[in-house]
Short mmCIF file of C-alpha atoms in Angstrom, two decimals:
data_model
loop_
_atom_site.label_atom_id
_atom_site.label_comp_id
_atom_site.label_asym_id
_atom_site.label_seq_id
_atom_site.Cartn_x
_atom_site.Cartn_y
_atom_site.Cartn_z
CA MET A 1 -0.17 0.06 -0.07
CA ASP A 2 2.92 2.42 0.81
CA ILE A 3 4.45 1.56 -2.61
CA LEU A 4 0.95 2.17 -4.32
CA ARG A 5 0.66 5.65 -2.62
CA GLY A 6 3.86 6.74 -3.11
CA ASP A 7 6.21 6.91 -5.97
CA PRO A 8 4.32 6.28 -9.02
CA LYS A 9 7.40 4.97 -11.33
CA LYS A 10 8.15 2.74 -8.25
CA ALA A 11 4.76 1.52 -8.21
CA ILE A 12 4.55 0.95 -12.02
CA ASN A 13 7.73 -1.04 -12.23
CA MET A 14 6.48 -3.23 -9.28
CA LEU A 15 3.29 -4.01 -10.84
CA ALA A 16 4.37 -3.87 -14.47
CA ILE A 17 7.61 -6.01 -14.49
CA PRO A 18 5.92 -9.32 -13.43
CA MET A 19 2.57 -8.45 -15.19
CA ILE A 20 4.52 -8.20 -18.50
CA LEU A 21 6.46 -11.48 -17.80
CA SER A 22 3.25 -13.38 -16.93
CA MET A 23 1.65 -12.00 -20.17
CA LEU A 24 4.66 -12.89 -22.21
CA ILE A 25 4.23 -16.59 -21.28
CA THR A 26 0.42 -16.17 -21.44
CA THR A 27 1.05 -15.18 -25.21
CA ALA A 28 3.24 -18.26 -25.15
CA ASN A 29 0.33 -20.07 -24.61
CA ASN A 30 -1.65 -18.65 -27.47
CA LEU A 31 1.40 -19.16 -29.64
CA ALA A 32 1.63 -22.71 -28.62
CA ASP A 33 -1.63 -23.68 -30.05
CA SER A 34 -0.48 -22.30 -33.46
CA ILE A 35 2.84 -23.94 -33.23
CA TRP A 36 1.48 -27.39 -32.06
CA VAL A 37 -1.57 -26.99 -34.62
CA ALA A 38 1.03 -25.90 -37.69
CA GLY A 39 1.97 -29.54 -37.79
CA LEU A 40 -1.20 -30.43 -38.97
CA GLY A 41 -0.87 -27.96 -42.22
CA ALA A 42 -2.10 -24.78 -43.16
CA ASN A 43 -5.81 -25.53 -43.00
CA PRO A 44 -5.82 -26.22 -39.59
CA LEU A 45 -3.64 -23.05 -39.04
CA ALA A 46 -5.93 -20.85 -40.80
CA ALA A 47 -8.80 -21.97 -38.86
CA ILE A 48 -7.34 -20.72 -35.79
CA GLY A 49 -6.71 -17.46 -37.41
CA PHE A 50 -10.56 -17.22 -38.26
CA ILE A 51 -11.22 -18.03 -34.29
CA THR A 52 -8.86 -15.66 -32.96
CA PRO A 53 -10.88 -12.87 -33.21
CA LEU A 54 -13.64 -14.30 -31.11
CA PHE A 55 -11.30 -15.75 -28.79
CA PHE A 56 -10.04 -11.84 -28.37
CA ILE A 57 -13.72 -11.29 -27.45
CA LEU A 58 -13.38 -13.49 -24.44
CA ILE A 59 -10.33 -12.25 -23.31
CA GLY A 60 -11.28 -8.82 -23.87
CA ILE A 61 -14.36 -9.42 -21.61
CA GLY A 62 -12.40 -10.63 -18.91
CA ASN A 63 -9.79 -7.65 -19.33
CA GLY A 64 -12.58 -5.08 -19.85
CA ILE A 65 -14.57 -5.92 -16.81
CA GLY A 66 -11.01 -6.62 -15.00
CA ALA A 67 -10.10 -3.07 -15.74
CA GLY A 68 -13.74 -1.99 -14.11
CA VAL A 69 -12.89 -4.03 -11.15
CA ASN A 70 -9.16 -2.64 -11.23
CA SER A 71 -10.35 0.87 -11.15
CA VAL A 72 -13.04 0.80 -8.47
CA ILE A 73 -10.83 -1.12 -5.82
CA ALA A 74 -8.10 0.65 -6.61
CA ARG A 75 -9.50 3.97 -6.10
CA TYR A 76 -11.58 2.89 -2.72
CA ILE A 77 -7.86 1.87 -1.53
CA GLY A 78 -6.41 5.23 -2.61
CA ALA A 79 -9.49 6.59 -0.43
CA LYS A 80 -8.55 4.48 2.42
CA ASN A 81 -12.02 2.92 2.39
CA ASP A 82 -11.08 -0.71 3.24
CA TYR A 83 -14.69 -1.82 3.24
CA LYS A 84 -15.88 -0.52 0.15
CA ALA A 85 -12.96 -1.94 -1.38
CA THR A 86 -13.76 -5.50 0.10
CA ASN A 87 -17.43 -5.11 -0.97
CA SER A 88 -16.22 -4.33 -4.42
CA GLY A 89 -14.06 -7.36 -4.58
CA LEU A 90 -17.06 -9.54 -3.68
CA HIS A 91 -19.41 -7.56 -6.27
CA SER A 92 -16.65 -8.14 -8.77
CA ILE A 93 -17.11 -12.12 -8.02
CA ILE A 94 -20.65 -12.13 -8.72
CA LEU A 95 -20.74 -10.33 -12.07
CA SER A 96 -17.55 -12.24 -13.39
CA ILE A 97 -19.56 -15.71 -12.94
CA GLY A 98 -22.93 -13.90 -14.20
CA ILE A 99 -21.32 -12.52 -17.29
CA SER A 100 -19.13 -15.81 -18.12
CA LEU A 101 -22.12 -17.83 -18.31
CA ILE A 102 -24.14 -15.62 -20.52
CA VAL A 103 -21.04 -14.97 -22.91
CA THR A 104 -20.68 -18.69 -22.91
CA VAL A 105 -24.24 -19.08 -24.30
CA ILE A 106 -23.89 -16.68 -26.91
CA LEU A 107 -20.86 -17.76 -28.38
CA LEU A 108 -21.71 -21.14 -28.69
CA LEU A 109 -25.07 -20.28 -30.43
CA SER A 110 -23.51 -18.08 -33.04
CA CYS A 111 -20.16 -19.40 -33.78
CA LYS A 112 -21.25 -20.93 -37.01
CA THR A 113 -22.90 -17.83 -38.41
CA LEU A 114 -20.06 -15.94 -37.21
CA LEU A 115 -17.56 -17.84 -39.22
CA GLU A 116 -19.48 -17.99 -42.30
CA ILE A 117 -20.12 -14.15 -42.15
CA MET A 118 -16.44 -13.86 -42.21
CA GLY A 119 -16.62 -16.14 -45.24
CA VAL A 120 -14.91 -19.30 -43.76
CA ASN A 121 -15.50 -22.18 -46.32
CA ASP A 122 -12.91 -24.55 -46.80
CA VAL A 123 -11.48 -24.87 -43.29
CA LEU A 124 -14.95 -24.33 -41.43
CA GLN A 125 -15.10 -27.72 -39.53
CA TYR A 126 -11.72 -26.94 -38.46
CA ALA A 127 -12.56 -23.62 -37.19
CA LEU A 128 -15.99 -25.35 -35.49
CA SER A 129 -13.75 -28.24 -33.97
CA TYR A 130 -11.75 -25.71 -32.13
CA GLY A 131 -14.05 -22.95 -31.51
CA ASN A 132 -17.11 -24.98 -29.85
CA ILE A 133 -14.78 -26.64 -27.18
CA LEU A 134 -13.05 -23.19 -26.73
CA PHE A 135 -16.14 -21.28 -26.26
CA ALA A 136 -17.93 -23.94 -23.83
CA GLY A 137 -15.23 -23.40 -21.10
CA SER A 138 -15.17 -19.46 -21.87
CA PHE A 139 -16.23 -19.02 -18.22
CA THR A 140 -12.70 -20.08 -17.34
CA LEU A 141 -11.23 -17.45 -19.47
CA ILE A 142 -13.32 -14.91 -18.43
CA CYS A 143 -13.24 -15.45 -14.61
CA SER A 144 -9.41 -15.99 -14.37
CA ASN A 145 -8.79 -12.65 -16.05
CA ILE A 146 -11.58 -10.69 -13.56
CA PHE A 147 -10.05 -12.52 -10.27
CA SER A 148 -6.31 -11.66 -11.37
CA SER A 149 -7.59 -7.92 -11.59
CA ILE A 150 -8.95 -8.26 -7.85
CA PHE A 151 -5.38 -9.35 -6.60
CA ARG A 152 -3.82 -6.46 -8.85
CA ALA A 153 -5.91 -3.92 -7.23
CA GLU A 154 -4.53 -4.89 -3.92
CA GLY A 155 -0.93 -4.90 -4.99
CA ASP A 156 -0.58 -8.76 -4.78
CA ILE A 157 1.60 -9.19 -7.56
CA LYS A 158 2.26 -12.90 -7.48
CA ARG A 159 -1.30 -13.90 -7.35
CA ALA A 160 -2.12 -11.45 -10.01
CA THR A 161 0.23 -13.02 -12.23
CA ASN A 162 1.13 -16.68 -11.35
CA PRO A 163 -2.14 -18.50 -12.53
CA LEU A 164 -1.31 -16.59 -15.61
CA ILE A 165 1.83 -18.18 -15.90
CA LEU A 166 0.34 -21.69 -14.74
CA THR A 167 -2.07 -21.75 -17.03
CA ALA A 168 0.38 -21.14 -20.09
CA ILE A 169 2.93 -23.72 -18.97
CA LEU A 170 0.31 -26.06 -18.50
CA ASN A 171 -1.19 -25.43 -22.04
CA ILE A 172 2.57 -25.91 -23.57
CA ILE A 173 2.62 -29.01 -21.67
CA LEU A 174 -0.80 -30.73 -22.55
CA ASP A 175 -1.21 -29.31 -26.30
CA PRO A 176 0.95 -31.72 -28.17
CA ILE A 177 -0.56 -34.82 -25.79
CA PHE A 178 -4.13 -33.88 -26.42
CA ILE A 179 -3.03 -32.77 -30.55
CA TYR A 180 -0.46 -35.77 -31.31
CA VAL A 181 -0.40 -38.46 -28.60
CA LEU A 182 -4.16 -38.75 -28.07
CA ASN A 183 -4.90 -38.19 -31.66
CA MET A 184 -7.76 -35.25 -31.27
CA GLY A 185 -6.34 -32.63 -33.65
CA ILE A 186 -7.10 -29.20 -33.58
CA ALA A 187 -10.13 -29.92 -30.76
CA GLY A 188 -7.18 -31.10 -28.47
CA ALA A 189 -5.89 -27.83 -28.51
CA ALA A 190 -8.83 -26.26 -27.39
CA ILE A 191 -9.18 -28.96 -24.68
CA ALA A 192 -5.57 -28.15 -23.40
CA THR A 193 -6.74 -24.27 -23.18
CA VAL A 194 -9.73 -24.86 -21.25
CA LEU A 195 -8.21 -27.39 -18.89
CA SER A 196 -5.24 -25.07 -18.22
CA THR A 197 -7.41 -22.22 -17.47
CA LEU A 198 -9.76 -24.13 -15.28
CA LEU A 199 -7.01 -25.15 -13.10
CA ALA A 200 -5.71 -21.82 -12.54
CA VAL A 201 -9.08 -20.65 -11.41
CA ILE A 202 -9.29 -23.33 -8.73
CA LEU A 203 -6.08 -21.72 -7.67
CA GLN A 204 -7.57 -18.33 -7.33
CA VAL A 205 -10.74 -19.33 -5.99
CA TYR A 206 -8.70 -21.31 -2.74
CA TRP A 207 -6.70 -18.14 -2.30
CA MET A 208 -9.73 -16.11 -1.78
CA PHE A 209 -12.18 -18.52 -0.09
CA ILE A 210 -10.09 -20.88 1.65
CA LYS A 211 -6.80 -19.67 2.50
CA ARG A 212 -7.98 -16.08 3.15
CA ASP A 213 -4.90 -14.18 3.76
CA MET A 214 -5.47 -11.40 1.50
CA PHE A 215 -5.73 -7.54 2.34
CA LEU A 216 -9.31 -7.67 1.00
CA LYS A 217 -11.23 -9.70 3.15
CA LEU A 218 -13.75 -12.03 0.68
CA ASP A 219 -16.05 -13.25 2.78
CA PHE A 220 -19.67 -13.15 1.62
CA LYS A 221 -21.01 -12.87 5.07
CA LEU A 222 -19.63 -9.07 4.61
CA TYR A 223 -21.42 -8.81 1.11
CA LYS A 224 -23.58 -5.87 1.12
CA ARG A 225 -25.56 -5.43 -2.14
CA ASP A 226 -24.71 -1.88 -3.57
CA LEU A 227 -26.01 -1.28 -6.77
CA SER A 228 -23.70 1.55 -7.23
CA ILE A 229 -20.68 -0.85 -7.05
CA TYR A 230 -21.86 -2.51 -10.24
CA LYS A 231 -22.47 0.87 -11.78
CA ASP A 232 -18.65 1.82 -10.91
CA ILE A 233 -17.44 -1.35 -12.26
CA LEU A 234 -19.69 -1.39 -15.34
CA ILE A 235 -19.15 2.11 -16.24
CA VAL A 236 -15.21 1.16 -16.61
CA GLY A 237 -16.09 -2.75 -17.76
CA ILE A 238 -18.28 -2.35 -20.12
CA PRO A 239 -16.78 0.26 -22.44
CA ALA A 240 -13.74 -1.47 -22.04
CA SER A 241 -15.02 -4.63 -23.01
CA LEU A 242 -16.69 -2.84 -25.75
CA GLU A 243 -13.45 -1.86 -27.00
CA GLN A 244 -12.25 -5.61 -27.50
CA LEU A 245 -15.61 -6.50 -29.29
CA LEU A 246 -15.14 -3.57 -31.72
CA MET A 247 -11.36 -4.83 -32.20
CA ALA A 248 -12.85 -8.20 -32.92
CA MET A 249 -15.02 -6.58 -35.40
CA LEU A 250 -12.24 -4.87 -37.03
CA GLY A 251 -10.67 -8.51 -37.12
CA PHE A 252 -13.39 -9.89 -38.96
CA ILE A 253 -13.35 -7.11 -41.32
CA ASN A 254 -9.33 -7.58 -41.94
CA ASN A 255 -9.71 -11.43 -41.87
CA SER A 256 -12.05 -11.07 -44.38
CA LEU A 257 -10.38 -8.69 -46.97
CA ILE A 258 -7.23 -10.46 -46.52
CA ALA A 259 -9.21 -13.80 -47.37
CA ALA A 260 -10.73 -12.03 -50.30
CA THR A 261 -7.85 -10.53 -51.66
CA GLY A 262 -5.19 -13.15 -50.98
CA GLY A 263 -6.95 -16.72 -49.75
CA SER A 264 -6.50 -18.69 -46.98
CA MET A 265 -2.97 -19.03 -47.28
CA GLN A 266 -2.56 -15.36 -46.27
CA VAL A 267 -4.87 -15.49 -43.72
CA ALA A 268 -2.50 -18.26 -42.26
CA ALA A 269 0.24 -15.66 -42.60
CA TYR A 270 -1.49 -12.77 -40.92
CA THR A 271 -2.61 -14.63 -38.18
CA SER A 272 1.05 -16.23 -37.56
CA ALA A 273 2.53 -12.90 -37.93
CA TRP A 274 0.19 -11.53 -35.15
CA ARG A 275 0.59 -13.94 -32.68
CA LEU A 276 4.48 -12.73 -32.80
CA ILE A 277 3.35 -9.04 -32.81
CA SER A 278 1.13 -9.97 -29.85
CA ILE A 279 4.16 -10.83 -28.12
CA GLY A 280 5.43 -7.36 -28.72
CA ASN A 281 2.40 -5.68 -27.62
CA MET A 282 2.95 -7.54 -23.90
CA PRO A 283 4.98 -4.68 -22.48
CA SER A 284 2.69 -1.81 -23.59
CA ILE A 285 -0.12 -3.73 -22.16
CA GLY A 286 1.25 -4.95 -18.74
CA ILE A 287 2.61 -0.94 -18.15
CA GLY A 288 -1.32 0.28 -19.14
CA THR A 289 -2.59 -2.60 -16.85
CA ALA A 290 -0.21 -1.29 -14.10
CA LEU A 291 -1.15 2.57 -14.80
CA ILE A 292 -4.60 1.56 -14.02
CA THR A 293 -3.95 0.39 -10.39
CA VAL A 294 -1.57 3.50 -10.01
CA ALA A 295 -3.45 6.22 -11.52
CA GLY A 296 -6.68 4.90 -9.61
CA VAL A 297 -5.14 5.08 -6.28
CA ALA A 298 -3.55 8.64 -7.15
CA TYR A 299 -6.87 9.71 -8.25
CA GLY A 300 -8.59 8.25 -5.22
CA SER A 301 -6.05 10.22 -2.97
CA ARG A 302 -6.45 13.34 -4.97
CA ASN A 303 -2.74 13.18 -6.08
CA LEU A 304 -2.61 15.20 -9.72
CA ASP A 305 1.18 15.00 -9.45
CA ASN A 306 1.41 11.29 -8.91
CA LEU A 307 -1.44 11.03 -11.73
CA LYS A 308 0.59 12.58 -14.21
CA LYS A 309 3.79 11.30 -13.35
CA ALA A 310 2.37 7.93 -13.96
CA TYR A 311 1.21 8.84 -17.19
CA THR A 312 4.15 10.47 -18.60
CA TYR A 313 6.37 7.30 -17.14
CA SER A 314 4.02 4.85 -18.71
CA ILE A 315 4.63 6.26 -22.27
CA LYS A 316 8.19 6.64 -21.82
CA ILE A 317 9.16 3.31 -20.95
CA GLY A 318 6.73 1.55 -23.02
CA THR A 319 7.83 3.32 -25.99
CA PHE A 320 11.37 2.55 -25.38
CA ILE A 321 11.02 -1.16 -24.75
CA SER A 322 8.58 -1.25 -28.19
CA VAL A 323 11.39 0.23 -30.22
CA ILE A 324 13.83 -2.31 -29.14
CA LEU A 325 11.34 -5.10 -30.00
CA VAL A 326 10.31 -3.69 -33.09
CA ILE A 327 14.34 -4.00 -33.93
CA PHE A 328 14.65 -7.45 -33.03
CA PHE A 329 11.46 -8.73 -34.80
CA TYR A 330 12.81 -6.96 -38.06
CA ILE A 331 15.86 -8.66 -38.18
CA THR A 332 14.76 -12.29 -36.94
CA ALA A 333 11.74 -12.35 -38.95
CA GLY A 334 12.84 -15.21 -41.28
CA TYR A 335 13.81 -17.24 -37.97
CA LEU A 336 10.57 -16.57 -36.50
CA ALA A 337 8.69 -17.15 -39.39
CA ASN A 338 9.89 -20.94 -39.43
CA VAL A 339 8.08 -21.66 -36.39
CA PHE A 340 5.06 -21.96 -38.08
CA THR A 341 6.14 -23.56 -41.62
CA TYR A 342 8.15 -26.68 -40.15
CA SER A 343 5.44 -28.90 -41.81
CA SER A 344 4.06 -26.76 -44.67
CA ASN A 345 3.89 -28.00 -48.06
CA ASN A 346 3.78 -24.44 -49.28
CA PRO A 347 6.94 -22.75 -49.41
CA GLN A 348 4.97 -19.32 -50.22
CA LEU A 349 3.75 -19.54 -46.47
CA LEU A 350 7.30 -18.49 -45.02
CA ASP A 351 7.69 -15.66 -47.60
CA PHE A 352 3.88 -14.40 -46.38
CA ILE A 353 4.66 -14.70 -43.13
CA VAL A 354 8.06 -12.66 -43.23
CA ASN A 355 6.77 -9.96 -45.68
CA CYS A 356 3.47 -9.60 -43.26
CA LEU A 357 5.86 -9.36 -39.84
CA HIS A 358 7.92 -6.65 -41.74
CA ILE A 359 5.15 -4.37 -42.27
CA LEU A 360 3.15 -5.28 -39.06
CA VAL A 361 6.09 -4.95 -36.72
CA TRP A 362 6.03 -0.89 -36.83
CA PHE A 363 2.55 -1.20 -35.29
CA LEU A 364 4.46 -1.64 -31.83
CA VAL A 365 5.89 1.93 -31.99
CA PRO A 366 3.06 4.09 -31.00
CA LEU A 367 1.12 1.30 -29.21
CA SER A 368 2.36 2.54 -25.32
CA ILE A 369 0.82 6.32 -26.09
CA GLY A 370 -2.76 4.83 -26.94
CA ILE A 371 -2.76 2.41 -24.40
CA SER A 372 -1.80 4.60 -21.74
CA ALA A 373 -4.34 7.24 -23.11
CA SER A 374 -6.98 4.24 -22.63
CA SER A 375 -5.65 3.44 -19.23
CA ILE A 376 -5.73 6.76 -17.65
CA LEU A 377 -9.20 7.40 -18.43
CA GLN A 378 -10.26 3.89 -17.03
CA ALA A 379 -8.26 4.71 -13.86
CA LEU A 380 -10.42 7.82 -13.52
CA GLY A 381 -13.47 5.72 -14.01
CA LYS A 382 -14.27 7.44 -17.42
CA GLY A 383 -15.23 4.47 -19.16
CA ILE A 384 -17.41 5.92 -22.10
CA PHE A 385 -14.27 8.37 -22.81
CA SER A 386 -12.24 5.69 -22.97
CA LEU A 387 -14.50 3.95 -25.32
CA LEU A 388 -14.84 7.12 -27.79
CA LEU A 389 -10.85 7.45 -27.95
CA ILE A 390 -10.53 3.90 -28.62
CA ILE A 391 -13.39 4.14 -31.42
CA ILE A 392 -11.45 7.02 -32.97
CA ARG A 393 -7.99 5.68 -32.38
CA LYS A 394 -8.22 1.96 -33.34
CA ILE A 395 -11.48 1.55 -35.26
CA LEU A 396 -12.47 4.81 -37.34
CA VAL A 397 -8.74 5.91 -38.03
CA VAL A 398 -7.39 2.19 -38.69
CA LEU A 399 -10.46 1.02 -40.91
CA LEU A 400 -10.08 4.55 -42.83
CA PHE A 401 -6.50 3.70 -43.82
CA VAL A 402 -7.45 0.07 -44.37
CA LEU A 403 -10.03 0.50 -46.83
CA LEU A 404 -7.88 3.37 -48.52
CA PHE A 405 -5.14 1.11 -49.25
CA VAL A 406 -7.36 -1.82 -50.31
CA PHE A 407 -9.75 -0.30 -52.46
CA VAL A 408 -8.14 2.97 -53.33
CA PHE A 409 -4.52 1.85 -54.07
CA HIS A 410 -5.45 -1.77 -54.68
CA TRP A 411 -2.67 -3.15 -52.40
CA LYS A 412 -4.51 -6.19 -51.62
CA SER A 413 -3.44 -8.16 -48.10
CA GLU A 414 -0.48 -5.88 -48.03
CA GLY A 415 -2.88 -2.87 -48.00
CA VAL A 416 -4.39 -4.40 -44.90
CA TYR A 417 -1.03 -4.61 -42.93
CA LEU A 418 -0.19 -1.07 -43.91
CA GLY A 419 -3.40 0.29 -42.77
CA ILE A 420 -3.34 -1.11 -39.38
CA VAL A 421 0.44 0.42 -38.92
CA VAL A 422 -0.43 3.76 -40.25
CA GLY A 423 -4.33 4.15 -38.74
CA ASN A 424 -2.26 3.13 -35.36
CA MET A 425 0.24 5.75 -35.64
CA VAL A 426 -2.01 8.48 -36.67
CA GLY A 427 -4.60 7.23 -34.16
CA SER A 428 -2.18 7.29 -31.15
CA VAL A 429 -0.98 10.94 -31.97
CA ILE A 430 -4.81 12.14 -31.71
CA ALA A 431 -4.88 10.29 -28.61
CA TYR A 432 -2.01 11.63 -26.82
CA LEU A 433 -3.07 15.35 -27.70
CA ILE A 434 -6.87 14.68 -26.71
CA ILE A 435 -5.51 13.42 -23.05
CA GLU A 436 -2.92 16.28 -22.75
CA ILE A 437 -6.04 18.49 -23.16
CA TYR A 438 -7.95 16.44 -20.37
CA LEU A 439 -5.25 16.32 -17.72
CA LYS A 440 -4.79 20.07 -17.86
CA ARG A 441 -8.20 20.67 -17.26
CA LEU A 442 -8.47 18.15 -14.74
CA LYS A 443 -6.80 20.38 -12.43
CA LYS A 444 -9.92 21.83 -11.28
CA TYR A 445 -11.12 18.89 -9.68
CA PHE A 446 -8.21 18.83 -7.11
CA VAL A 447 -8.18 22.43 -6.23
#
C-alpha cells in the first residue's frame, strides 16, 4: 500500500514487470496452439486464425470487466475505504460468474454464423472443432482475468500473475499430448487451453475463499449489495469490453479482406505474424494495466502530481521497450516465421509470414501512447471516454486507412497490413493530444 500511494514510477515498475513477464508467458500459451497446430497443416492453422478474433472477445470481456474491477478497488484503496474496497471485490466475483455464463451461451449459439459471415468455407469444420470447445469453457477465461484484477488492485502481484503463468505452462505441456498423443487434432488444442485455465481458476478460488490471507477480506458474510458498485465497475468495464468487441469486429473485417484478396494462405500468414506481434504488445499492455492501478490510487487520494507522473512514465518506458522489440522482430523475422512453417507443403507461406511481419512490426512503435491514454481514463472511471477514444484511435482511423489502401490503392493483403500500422500511428497521436488537454483541465477537480 505504501508503494502504491508513494512513488508512481516505482509502483508501475513493481506492478508492470511481473505482469509483463506473465503476459509474455500467457502469449506463449496462445502461440503454442499455433505452433503445435501448424504440424497439422496450413488449413488448421488458418482455422485458428478465424477463431482468434472471437477468442479475443473472451479475453477482452475478462480484461474489460477486470479493468473496471481494478479501477474501482484501487480508488477505494486510495481513499482508504477498506470496507468499500472489500465489498467491491465481492461484487466483482458475482458479476464475473453472471457475465461469463451469458457470454458462453451467446458464443456457442452464434459461432457458426459468425464464421460464415467472415467467409470461412474450406476450413469451417476445423474452426468449429476448435471454437466450440474453446467457447464451452469460456467462463474459465473470463473469470481468471477478473479474479486476477482483484489481486492486482490490492498490489498482490504474485497472485495476480502466477495463475496466468500456470495456465500458459500447462497449455504448452498439454497441447502436444491432446493433439498428437491422444490424436484429437485441432480439438485437442482447445481442450488443453480450457483445462489449463480451469486449474488456474481453482487456484485463485482457493486463495480467495479457503486460505483467506488477502488484504481484501473476501467473505460473503461481509457482502452488502450496493448497485452503485456494480454501476461503477460496469461504467469502466462495459466500455473496456466493447473496445475489445470493436477490435474483434475490426479483426473480422481484416480477416475477410485478407481472405478475399489473398486466400486462406494469407490469413494463415497474417495470423501467425500477428501472434508474434502480440508478444511485442505485452510490455505496453502490462504497463498500461499497472497504470490503471497506480493512477486509480492517485486519483482516489487526490494526488494529481502522481497521476501525471505515472502517465508520462508509462509512455516513455513503454515506447522505449517497443522500439527495441521492433528492431528485434524485423531482424529475426525469417527465423521466427520458421516456427509456423516447419511442416508446410507450401514454401510460399514462409515468405508471406516474413513479409507480413516486416510491415506489422511497426504497429508497436506508438502502441504505448494509445494504451496509456485509454488506461488513464479507465483509472479515473471514465469508461465512456475511453471507449470513444478507442473508437477514434483504433477503429475509425485504422479502418479508414485499411479501406483506402485496399480499395483505392489496390494493395490487396499488404494494404490491410499497412492500414493497421498507419492508422494506429495517426490514432495514437490523436489520443495523446486529447489526454494532454484532458489532464490540464483536470486540475479544477483537485483544487
